[in-house]
CSV table of N, CA and C and ligand atoms in Angstrom, one decimal:
chain,number,residue,atom,x,y,z
A,1,MET,N,10.4,0.6,-22.5
A,1,MET,CA,9.8,0.4,-21.9
A,1,MET,C,10.3,1.3,-20.6
A,2,LYS,N,9.3,2.1,-19.7
A,2,LYS,CA,9.9,2.8,-19.0
A,2,LYS,C,9.7,2.0,-17.2
A,3,PHE,N,11.2,2.2,-16.7
A,3,PHE,CA,11.4,1.2,-15.5
A,3,PHE,C,12.1,2.3,-14.5
A,4,VAL,N,12.2,1.3,-13.4
A,4,VAL,CA,12.8,2.2,-12.1
A,4,VAL,C,14.3,1.5,-12.1
A,5,SER,N,15.2,2.1,-12.1
A,5,SER,CA,16.6,1.6,-11.8
A,5,SER,C,17.5,1.8,-10.3
A,6,ILE,N,17.6,0.6,-10.1
A,6,ILE,CA,17.9,0.7,-8.8
A,6,ILE,C,19.5,0.0,-8.5
A,7,LEU,N,20.7,0.9,-8.4
A,7,LEU,CA,22.0,0.5,-8.0
A,7,LEU,C,22.2,0.6,-6.6
A,8,MET,N,23.2,-0.4,-6.5
A,8,MET,CA,23.5,-0.4,-5.0
A,8,MET,C,24.8,-0.9,-5.1
A,9,GLY,N,25.8,0.1,-4.4
A,9,GLY,CA,27.3,0.0,-4.0
A,9,GLY,C,27.9,-1.4,-3.7
A,10,SER,N,27.3,-2.5,-3.1
A,10,SER,CA,27.6,-3.4,-3.2
A,10,SER,C,26.9,-4.5,-2.6
A,11,LYS,N,27.0,-5.8,-2.9
A,11,LYS,CA,25.8,-6.8,-2.6
A,11,LYS,C,25.8,-6.7,-1.5
A,12,SER,N,26.4,-6.2,-0.4
A,12,SER,CA,25.8,-6.3,1.1
A,12,SER,C,24.8,-5.5,1.4
A,13,ASP,N,24.4,-4.5,0.4
A,13,ASP,CA,23.7,-3.8,0.5
A,13,ASP,C,21.9,-4.5,-0.2
A,14,TYR,N,21.9,-5.5,-0.7
A,14,TYR,CA,20.9,-6.3,-1.2
A,14,TYR,C,19.9,-6.4,-0.5
A,15,GLU,N,20.0,-6.9,1.0
A,15,GLU,CA,19.2,-7.4,1.5
A,15,GLU,C,18.1,-6.2,2.0
A,16,VAL,N,18.7,-5.6,2.2
A,16,VAL,CA,18.2,-3.9,2.5
A,16,VAL,C,17.3,-3.1,1.4
A,17,MET,N,17.8,-3.3,0.3
A,17,MET,CA,17.3,-3.0,-1.0
A,17,MET,C,16.3,-4.1,-1.7
A,18,SER,N,16.5,-4.8,-1.3
A,18,SER,CA,15.1,-6.1,-1.5
A,18,SER,C,13.8,-5.7,-1.3
A,19,GLU,N,14.1,-4.6,-0.1
A,19,GLU,CA,12.6,-4.0,0.3
A,19,GLU,C,12.1,-3.2,-0.6
A,20,ALA,N,13.1,-2.6,-1.3
A,20,ALA,CA,12.7,-1.3,-2.2
A,20,ALA,C,12.3,-2.0,-3.8
A,21,ALA,N,12.6,-3.0,-3.9
A,21,ALA,CA,12.3,-4.2,-4.9
A,21,ALA,C,10.7,-4.7,-4.6
A,22,LYS,N,10.4,-5.1,-3.3
A,22,LYS,CA,9.0,-5.4,-2.9
A,22,LYS,C,8.1,-4.9,-3.1
A,23,ILE,N,8.5,-3.5,-3.0
A,23,ILE,CA,7.1,-2.5,-3.2
A,23,ILE,C,7.2,-2.1,-4.3
A,24,LEU,N,8.2,-2.6,-5.2
A,24,LEU,CA,7.9,-2.0,-6.7
A,24,LEU,C,7.3,-3.0,-7.4
A,25,GLU,N,7.1,-4.6,-6.8
A,25,GLU,CA,6.6,-5.6,-7.4
A,25,GLU,C,5.6,-5.5,-7.0
A,26,LYS,N,5.0,-5.3,-5.8
A,26,LYS,CA,3.6,-5.2,-5.2
A,26,LYS,C,2.6,-4.1,-6.5
A,27,PHE,N,3.3,-3.2,-6.7
A,27,PHE,CA,2.3,-2.2,-7.7
A,27,PHE,C,2.9,-2.8,-8.7
A,28,SER,N,3.2,-3.7,-9.0
A,28,SER,CA,3.4,-3.8,-10.5
A,28,SER,C,4.2,-3.0,-11.3
A,29,VAL,N,5.5,-2.0,-11.1
A,29,VAL,CA,6.0,-1.5,-11.5
A,29,VAL,C,7.6,-2.0,-11.9
A,30,ALA,N,8.0,-1.8,-13.2
A,30,ALA,CA,9.2,-2.4,-13.7
A,30,ALA,C,10.6,-1.9,-13.0
A,31,TYR,N,11.1,-2.7,-12.8
A,31,TYR,CA,12.3,-2.5,-12.2
A,31,TYR,C,13.7,-3.3,-12.6
A,32,GLU,N,14.7,-2.8,-12.4
A,32,GLU,CA,16.0,-3.3,-12.6
A,32,GLU,C,17.1,-3.1,-11.6
A,33,LEU,N,17.4,-4.2,-11.2
A,33,LEU,CA,18.7,-3.9,-9.7
A,33,LEU,C,20.0,-4.5,-10.1
A,34,VAL,N,21.2,-3.7,-10.0
A,34,VAL,CA,22.2,-4.3,-10.1
A,34,VAL,C,22.9,-3.3,-9.1
A,35,VAL,N,24.3,-4.1,-8.8
A,35,VAL,CA,25.4,-4.0,-8.1
A,35,VAL,C,26.3,-2.8,-8.9
A,36,SER,N,26.9,-2.0,-8.7
A,36,SER,CA,27.5,-1.0,-9.3
A,36,SER,C,28.4,-0.1,-8.4
A,37,SER,N,29.7,0.0,-8.1
A,37,SER,CA,30.2,0.9,-7.3
A,37,SER,C,31.0,2.5,-7.7
A,38,ALA,N,30.4,3.3,-7.1
A,38,ALA,CA,31.3,4.5,-7.6
A,38,ALA,C,32.6,4.6,-7.4
A,39,HIS,N,33.1,3.9,-6.4
A,39,HIS,CA,34.8,3.6,-6.0
A,39,HIS,C,35.0,2.6,-6.6
A,40,ARG,N,34.5,1.2,-6.5
A,40,ARG,CA,35.2,0.3,-7.2
A,40,ARG,C,35.0,-0.1,-8.4
A,41,SER,N,34.1,0.3,-9.1
A,41,SER,CA,33.8,-0.2,-10.5
A,41,SER,C,33.4,1.6,-11.0
A,42,PRO,N,33.8,2.6,-11.2
A,42,PRO,CA,33.6,3.6,-11.7
A,42,PRO,C,33.3,3.9,-13.1
A,43,GLU,N,34.1,2.9,-13.8
A,43,GLU,CA,33.4,2.9,-15.5
A,43,GLU,C,31.7,1.9,-15.7
A,44,ARG,N,31.9,0.6,-14.9
A,44,ARG,CA,30.8,0.3,-14.9
A,44,ARG,C,29.3,1.0,-14.7
A,45,THR,N,29.7,2.0,-13.6
A,45,THR,CA,28.6,2.9,-13.0
A,45,THR,C,28.2,3.8,-14.4
A,46,HIS,N,29.5,4.4,-14.7
A,46,HIS,CA,28.9,5.3,-15.9
A,46,HIS,C,28.4,4.8,-17.1
A,47,GLU,N,28.9,3.6,-17.5
A,47,GLU,CA,27.9,2.8,-18.6
A,47,GLU,C,26.6,2.2,-18.6
A,48,TYR,N,26.7,1.8,-17.1
A,48,TYR,CA,25.0,1.8,-16.9
A,48,TYR,C,24.4,2.4,-16.9
A,49,VAL,N,24.5,3.5,-16.2
A,49,VAL,CA,23.5,4.9,-15.8
A,49,VAL,C,23.1,5.2,-17.5
A,50,LYS,N,24.2,5.6,-18.4
A,50,LYS,CA,23.9,5.9,-19.6
A,50,LYS,C,22.8,4.8,-20.4
A,51,SER,N,23.2,3.3,-20.5
A,51,SER,CA,22.6,2.5,-20.9
A,51,SER,C,21.1,2.2,-20.3
A,52,ALA,N,20.8,2.4,-19.0
A,52,ALA,CA,19.8,2.3,-18.5
A,52,ALA,C,18.9,3.2,-18.9
A,53,GLU,N,19.4,4.6,-18.9
A,53,GLU,CA,18.7,5.5,-19.3
A,53,GLU,C,18.1,5.7,-21.0
A,54,GLU,N,19.3,4.9,-21.6
A,54,GLU,CA,18.6,4.8,-23.0
A,54,GLU,C,17.8,3.8,-23.3
A,55,LYS,N,17.6,2.8,-22.2
A,55,LYS,CA,16.5,1.5,-22.4
A,55,LYS,C,15.0,2.2,-21.7
A,56,GLY,N,15.3,3.3,-20.7
A,56,GLY,CA,13.8,3.9,-20.2
A,56,GLY,C,13.7,4.1,-19.3
A,57,ALA,N,15.2,3.9,-18.1
A,57,ALA,CA,14.9,4.3,-16.7
A,57,ALA,C,14.2,5.6,-16.7
A,58,LYS,N,13.3,6.0,-15.9
A,58,LYS,CA,12.6,7.4,-15.4
A,58,LYS,C,13.1,7.9,-14.0
A,59,VAL,N,13.6,7.0,-13.4
A,59,VAL,CA,13.7,7.4,-11.8
A,59,VAL,C,14.9,6.2,-11.5
A,60,PHE,N,16.0,6.8,-10.7
A,60,PHE,CA,17.1,6.1,-10.4
A,60,PHE,C,17.4,6.4,-8.9
A,61,ILE,N,17.3,5.0,-8.2
A,61,ILE,CA,17.4,5.1,-6.9
A,61,ILE,C,18.9,4.2,-6.5
A,62,ALA,N,20.0,5.1,-6.0
A,62,ALA,CA,21.0,4.8,-5.5
A,62,ALA,C,21.3,4.2,-4.1
A,63,ALA,N,21.6,3.2,-3.8
A,63,ALA,CA,21.9,2.8,-2.8
A,63,ALA,C,23.3,2.7,-2.1
A,64,ALA,N,24.3,3.5,-0.9
A,64,ALA,CA,25.6,3.3,-0.7
A,64,ALA,C,25.7,3.6,0.7
A,65,GLY,N,26.7,2.6,1.1
A,65,GLY,CA,27.1,2.8,2.7
A,65,GLY,C,28.7,3.7,2.6
A,66,MET,N,28.9,4.3,4.0
A,66,MET,CA,30.2,4.7,4.3
A,66,MET,C,30.0,5.7,3.4
A,67,ALA,N,31.5,5.8,2.8
A,67,ALA,CA,31.6,7.3,2.2
A,67,ALA,C,30.9,7.2,0.8
A,68,ALA,N,29.2,7.5,0.9
A,68,ALA,CA,28.4,6.9,-0.1
A,68,ALA,C,28.5,8.0,-1.2
A,69,HIS,N,29.1,8.1,-2.1
A,69,HIS,CA,29.2,8.8,-3.0
A,69,HIS,C,28.1,8.0,-4.8
A,70,LEU,N,27.6,7.0,-4.3
A,70,LEU,CA,26.9,6.4,-5.5
A,70,LEU,C,26.2,7.5,-5.7
A,71,ALA,N,25.2,8.0,-5.5
A,71,ALA,CA,24.0,8.5,-5.7
A,71,ALA,C,24.0,10.0,-6.1
A,72,GLY,N,25.7,10.4,-5.9
A,72,GLY,CA,25.9,12.1,-6.4
A,72,GLY,C,26.4,11.2,-7.7
A,73,VAL,N,27.2,10.3,-8.0
A,73,VAL,CA,27.6,10.1,-9.1
A,73,VAL,C,26.6,9.6,-10.2
A,74,VAL,N,25.7,9.0,-9.6
A,74,VAL,CA,24.3,9.0,-10.9
A,74,VAL,C,23.9,9.9,-10.9
A,75,ALA,N,23.4,10.9,-10.3
A,75,ALA,CA,23.2,12.4,-10.3
A,75,ALA,C,24.0,13.2,-11.5
A,76,SER,N,25.3,12.7,-11.6
A,76,SER,CA,26.3,13.7,-12.1
A,76,SER,C,25.8,13.1,-13.6
A,77,LEU,N,25.5,11.7,-14.2
A,77,LEU,CA,25.3,11.5,-15.3
A,77,LEU,C,24.1,11.1,-15.9
A,78,THR,N,23.3,11.7,-15.2
A,78,THR,CA,21.3,11.5,-15.8
A,78,THR,C,20.8,13.0,-15.0
A,79,THR,N,19.9,13.3,-16.2
A,79,THR,CA,18.9,14.6,-15.3
A,79,THR,C,17.3,14.3,-15.0
A,80,LYS,N,17.6,12.5,-14.9
A,80,LYS,CA,16.7,11.7,-14.2
A,80,LYS,C,16.5,12.1,-12.9
A,81,PRO,N,15.4,12.2,-12.1
A,81,PRO,CA,15.4,12.1,-10.7
A,81,PRO,C,16.3,10.9,-10.1
A,82,VAL,N,17.2,11.4,-9.2
A,82,VAL,CA,18.1,10.6,-8.3
A,82,VAL,C,17.7,10.4,-6.7
A,83,ILE,N,17.1,8.9,-6.2
A,83,ILE,CA,16.9,9.2,-5.1
A,83,ILE,C,18.0,8.2,-4.2
A,84,GLY,N,18.3,9.1,-3.1
A,84,GLY,CA,19.4,8.3,-2.8
A,84,GLY,C,19.7,7.7,-1.3
A,85,VAL,N,20.0,6.2,-1.1
A,85,VAL,CA,19.3,5.9,0.1
A,85,VAL,C,20.6,5.4,0.8
A,86,PRO,N,20.7,6.3,2.2
A,86,PRO,CA,22.1,5.9,2.8
A,86,PRO,C,22.2,4.1,3.5
A,87,MET,N,23.2,3.6,3.4
A,87,MET,CA,23.0,2.5,4.0
A,87,MET,C,23.5,2.2,5.2
A,88,LYS,N,23.1,1.5,6.1
A,88,LYS,CA,23.4,1.7,8.0
A,88,LYS,C,25.0,0.8,7.7
A,89,GLY,N,25.8,0.8,8.7
A,89,GLY,CA,27.0,-0.2,8.3
A,89,GLY,C,28.0,1.0,8.7
A,90,GLY,N,29.7,0.3,8.7
A,90,GLY,CA,30.4,1.2,9.2
A,90,GLY,C,30.4,1.6,10.6
A,91,ALA,N,31.5,2.2,10.6
A,91,ALA,CA,32.2,2.8,12.2
A,91,ALA,C,30.8,4.0,12.9
A,92,MET,N,30.0,4.7,11.7
A,92,MET,CA,29.2,5.9,12.2
A,92,MET,C,27.8,5.0,12.0
A,93,ASP,N,27.3,3.9,11.5
A,93,ASP,CA,26.4,3.1,11.5
A,93,ASP,C,25.4,4.1,10.6
A,94,GLY,N,25.5,4.8,9.6
A,94,GLY,CA,24.8,5.3,8.3
A,94,GLY,C,24.5,6.6,8.4
A,95,MET,N,25.4,7.1,9.4
A,95,MET,CA,25.3,8.9,9.4
A,95,MET,C,26.4,9.3,8.2
A,96,ASP,N,27.4,8.9,8.2
A,96,ASP,CA,28.3,8.8,7.0
A,96,ASP,C,27.9,9.0,5.8
A,97,ALA,N,27.2,8.2,5.6
A,97,ALA,CA,26.5,7.4,4.2
A,97,ALA,C,25.0,8.6,4.0
A,98,MET,N,24.8,8.9,4.9
A,98,MET,CA,23.5,9.8,4.9
A,98,MET,C,24.1,11.3,4.5
A,99,LEU,N,25.1,11.5,5.5
A,99,LEU,CA,25.5,13.1,4.9
A,99,LEU,C,26.2,13.3,3.6
A,100,SER,N,26.9,11.9,3.0
A,100,SER,CA,27.5,11.7,2.0
A,100,SER,C,26.7,12.0,1.2
A,101,THR,N,25.4,11.2,0.9
A,101,THR,CA,24.6,11.2,0.2
A,101,THR,C,23.6,12.4,0.2
A,102,VAL,N,23.2,13.1,1.2
A,102,VAL,CA,22.3,14.3,1.3
A,102,VAL,C,23.1,15.7,0.8
A,103,GLN,N,24.4,15.5,1.0
A,103,GLN,CA,25.1,17.5,0.9
A,103,GLN,C,25.8,17.1,-0.3
A,104,MET,N,24.6,17.2,-1.8
A,104,MET,CA,25.2,17.7,-3.0
A,104,MET,C,25.3,19.2,-3.0
A,105,PRO,N,26.4,19.3,-3.9
A,105,PRO,CA,26.0,20.7,-4.3
A,105,PRO,C,25.1,21.3,-4.7
A,106,ALA,N,25.1,22.8,-5.2
A,106,ALA,CA,23.8,23.5,-5.6
A,106,ALA,C,23.6,23.0,-7.3
A,107,GLY,N,22.5,22.7,-7.3
A,107,GLY,CA,22.4,22.3,-8.9
A,107,GLY,C,22.6,21.0,-9.4
A,108,MET,N,22.7,20.0,-8.2
A,108,MET,CA,23.0,18.5,-8.4
A,108,MET,C,22.4,17.6,-7.6
A,109,PRO,N,21.0,17.8,-7.1
A,109,PRO,CA,20.3,17.2,-6.2
A,109,PRO,C,20.1,15.5,-6.6
A,110,VAL,N,20.1,15.3,-5.1
A,110,VAL,CA,19.9,13.7,-4.9
A,110,VAL,C,18.5,14.1,-3.9
A,111,ALA,N,17.8,13.2,-4.2
A,111,ALA,CA,16.7,13.3,-3.0
A,111,ALA,C,16.9,12.3,-1.9
A,112,THR,N,17.4,12.3,-0.8
A,112,THR,CA,17.5,11.5,0.0
A,112,THR,C,17.0,11.1,0.8
A,113,VAL,N,16.7,9.8,1.0
A,113,VAL,CA,15.8,9.0,2.3
A,113,VAL,C,16.5,8.7,3.7
A,114,ALA,N,15.5,8.4,4.4
A,114,ALA,CA,16.2,7.7,5.6
A,114,ALA,C,17.4,6.8,5.5
A,115,ILE,N,17.8,6.7,6.6
A,115,ILE,CA,18.9,5.5,6.6
A,115,ILE,C,18.6,4.1,6.5
A,116,GLY,N,18.8,3.2,6.1
A,116,GLY,CA,18.4,1.7,5.9
A,116,GLY,C,17.1,1.3,5.4
A,117,LYS,N,16.3,0.6,6.2
A,117,LYS,CA,15.3,-0.2,5.4
A,117,LYS,C,14.1,0.7,5.1
A,118,ALA,N,13.6,1.6,6.3
A,118,ALA,CA,12.7,2.7,6.0
A,118,ALA,C,13.0,3.5,4.8
A,119,GLY,N,14.2,4.0,4.5
A,119,GLY,CA,14.5,4.3,3.4
A,119,GLY,C,14.4,3.9,2.0
A,120,ALA,N,15.0,2.4,2.0
A,120,ALA,CA,14.6,1.6,1.0
A,120,ALA,C,13.6,1.6,0.6
A,121,ILE,N,12.3,1.6,1.9
A,121,ILE,CA,10.9,1.2,1.1
A,121,ILE,C,10.4,2.6,0.6
A,122,ASN,N,10.8,3.8,1.1
A,122,ASN,CA,10.3,5.0,1.0
A,122,ASN,C,11.0,5.7,-0.5
A,123,SER,N,12.4,5.0,-0.7
A,123,SER,CA,12.6,5.1,-2.3
A,123,SER,C,11.9,4.7,-3.0
A,124,ALA,N,11.3,3.3,-3.1
A,124,ALA,CA,10.2,3.1,-3.8
A,124,ALA,C,9.1,3.7,-4.3
A,125,TYR,N,8.7,4.1,-3.1
A,125,TYR,CA,7.3,4.8,-3.2
A,125,TYR,C,7.3,6.1,-3.6
A,126,LEU,N,8.8,6.9,-3.3
A,126,LEU,CA,9.0,7.9,-3.9
A,126,LEU,C,9.4,8.0,-5.5
A,127,ALA,N,9.7,7.1,-5.9
A,127,ALA,CA,10.1,6.6,-7.7
A,127,ALA,C,8.6,6.6,-7.9
A,128,MET,N,7.5,5.6,-7.1
A,128,MET,CA,6.5,5.5,-7.8
A,128,MET,C,5.4,7.0,-7.7
A,129,GLN,N,5.5,7.8,-6.9
A,129,GLN,CA,5.1,9.1,-6.9
A,129,GLN,C,5.6,10.2,-8.0
A,130,ILE,N,6.5,9.6,-8.6
A,130,ILE,CA,7.4,10.8,-9.7
A,130,ILE,C,6.8,10.3,-10.9
A,131,LEU,N,6.9,8.6,-10.8
A,131,LEU,CA,6.1,8.2,-12.1
A,131,LEU,C,4.6,8.2,-12.1
A,132,ALA,N,3.8,8.4,-11.3
A,132,ALA,CA,2.6,8.6,-11.0
A,132,ALA,C,1.9,10.0,-11.5
A,133,ILE,N,3.0,10.8,-11.6
A,133,ILE,CA,2.6,12.4,-12.3
A,133,ILE,C,2.0,12.0,-13.4
A,134,GLU,N,2.9,10.9,-14.5
A,134,GLU,CA,2.1,11.1,-15.4
A,134,GLU,C,1.3,9.2,-16.0
A,135,ASP,N,1.2,8.7,-14.7
A,135,ASP,CA,0.6,7.9,-15.1
A,135,ASP,C,-0.6,7.4,-14.0
A,136,GLU,N,-1.9,7.8,-14.7
A,136,GLU,CA,-3.4,7.6,-13.5
A,136,GLU,C,-3.2,6.7,-12.9
A,137,GLU,N,-3.2,5.3,-13.4
A,137,GLU,CA,-3.6,4.2,-12.8
A,137,GLU,C,-2.6,3.8,-11.7
A,138,LEU,N,-1.4,4.7,-12.1
A,138,LEU,CA,-0.6,4.5,-10.4
A,138,LEU,C,-0.8,5.4,-9.3
A,139,ARG,N,-1.2,6.3,-10.0
A,139,ARG,CA,-1.7,7.5,-9.0
A,139,ARG,C,-2.9,7.0,-8.2
A,140,VAL,N,-3.8,6.3,-8.8
A,140,VAL,CA,-4.8,5.6,-7.8
A,140,VAL,C,-4.6,4.6,-6.9
A,141,LYS,N,-3.8,3.6,-7.4
A,141,LYS,CA,-2.9,2.5,-6.3
A,141,LYS,C,-2.4,3.4,-5.4
A,142,LEU,N,-1.6,4.4,-5.8
A,142,LEU,CA,-0.8,5.2,-4.7
A,142,LEU,C,-2.2,5.5,-3.5
A,143,LEU,N,-3.1,6.1,-4.0
A,143,LEU,CA,-4.1,6.5,-3.2
A,143,LEU,C,-4.6,5.6,-2.3
A,144,GLU,N,-5.0,4.5,-3.3
A,144,GLU,CA,-5.4,3.2,-2.4
A,144,GLU,C,-5.1,2.7,-1.2
A,145,ASP,N,-3.6,2.8,-1.5
A,145,ASP,CA,-2.4,2.3,-0.5
A,145,ASP,C,-2.7,3.2,0.9
A,146,ARG,N,-2.5,4.6,0.4
A,146,ARG,CA,-2.7,5.3,1.6
A,146,ARG,C,-4.1,5.5,2.5
A,147,ILE,N,-5.2,5.0,1.6
A,147,ILE,CA,-6.4,4.6,2.2
A,147,ILE,C,-6.3,3.4,3.5
A,148,LEU,N,-5.7,2.5,2.6
A,148,LEU,CA,-5.5,1.2,3.6
A,148,LEU,C,-4.7,1.7,4.6
A,149,LYS,N,-3.7,2.2,4.7
A,149,LYS,CA,-3.0,2.9,5.6
A,149,LYS,C,-3.3,3.3,6.7
A,150,ALA,N,-4.4,4.4,6.1
A,150,ALA,CA,-5.4,5.3,7.5
A,150,ALA,C,-6.3,4.3,8.0
A,151,LYS,N,-7.0,3.1,7.5
A,151,LYS,CA,-7.6,2.0,8.1
A,151,LYS,C,-6.9,1.5,9.1
A,152,LYS,N,-5.4,1.0,8.4
A,152,LYS,CA,-4.9,0.3,9.8
A,152,LYS,C,-4.5,1.0,10.8
A,153,VAL,N,-4.2,2.1,11.0
A,153,VAL,CA,-3.9,3.1,12.3
A,153,VAL,C,-5.4,2.9,12.9
A,154,GLU,N,-6.5,3.2,12.5
A,154,GLU,CA,-7.7,2.7,13.2
A,154,GLU,C,-8.4,1.6,13.4
A,155,SER,N,-7.7,0.5,12.8
A,155,SER,CA,-8.1,-0.8,13.6
A,155,SER,C,-6.7,-1.5,14.4
A,156,ASP,N,-5.9,-0.6,14.2
A,156,ASP,CA,-4.3,-0.8,15.5
A,156,ASP,C,-5.0,-0.2,16.7
A,157,SER,N,-5.4,0.9,16.5
A,157,SER,CA,-6.1,1.9,17.4
A,157,SER,C,-7.0,1.1,18.6
A,158,LEU,N,-8.3,0.7,17.7
A,158,LEU,CA,-9.2,-0.3,18.4
A,158,LEU,C,-8.6,-1.8,19.1
A,159,GLU,N,-7.6,-2.1,18.7
A,159,GLU,CA,-6.8,-2.7,19.5
A,159,GLU,C,-6.2,-2.5,20.6
A,160,VAL,N,-5.4,-1.4,20.9
A,160,VAL,CA,-5.4,-0.9,21.8
A,160,VAL,C,-6.0,0.2,22.7
A,161,GLU,N,-7.0,0.9,22.2
A,161,GLU,CA,-7.2,1.7,22.6
A,161,GLU,C,-8.0,1.9,24.2
A,162,LYS,N,-8.0,2.7,25.1
A,162,LYS,CA,-8.5,2.3,26.2
A,162,LYS,C,-9.0,4.2,26.9
A,163,ARG,N,-10.2,4.1,26.8
A,163,ARG,CA,-10.7,5.8,26.9
A,163,ARG,C,-11.5,5.6,28.3
A,164,ILE,N,-11.4,6.9,29.2
A,164,ILE,CA,-12.3,6.9,30.6
A,164,ILE,C,-13.5,7.3,30.0
B,1,RP5,C1,29.3,1.0,-0.2
B,1,RP5,O1,30.5,0.5,1.1
B,1,RP5,C2,28.7,0.0,-0.3
B,1,RP5,O2,27.4,0.6,-0.5
B,1,RP5,C3,28.4,-0.5,0.9
B,1,RP5,O3,27.5,-0.1,1.9
B,1,RP5,C4,29.5,-0.5,1.9
B,1,RP5,C5,30.5,-1.6,2.4
B,1,RP5,O4,30.6,-2.4,1.4
B,1,RP5,P1,31.2,-3.9,1.4
B,1,RP5,O5,32.6,-4.1,1.7
B,1,RP5,O6,30.3,-4.8,2.4
B,1,RP5,O7,31.2,-4.8,-0.3
B,1,RP5,O8,30.2,1.0,-1.4
């Protein structure tokens, strides 16, 4: 069965990354969510990525904070797309994680999204957009979601706008 695999470096990342899980649930996209650390449990991370790929993981989302190497390590273990989500926290409040996640060497890409909650949500949307390349039903659902978002902008504007 095809699914999205979400890894996070620590249980402390769960609250933010549950936002990604909520989006996938809203669109009825199957996912698996695990804690595995590039630094604290390197062997578990290696074994998990290999077994998830065998089970049908089509896209990986990897969230980590501070010296965030998880997404890069996942990218080293699979040719499936890897989306990195930098977590806030630590002395630099996410800037460290963002640079660690985004600055991959040539040929080993990690699609890095925004720091924190917006990044978590966008990681789910980006994963679905990748799946939707070969899933027409999901593509239509994503399109409908865009239409709703545009309508919301219009109704929000009606609530606040004042014109001369
Ligand atoms: C990273 O270090 C984790 O992804 C987390 O964002 C950060 C802090 O981890 P904890 O000390 O809270 O477990 O590896």
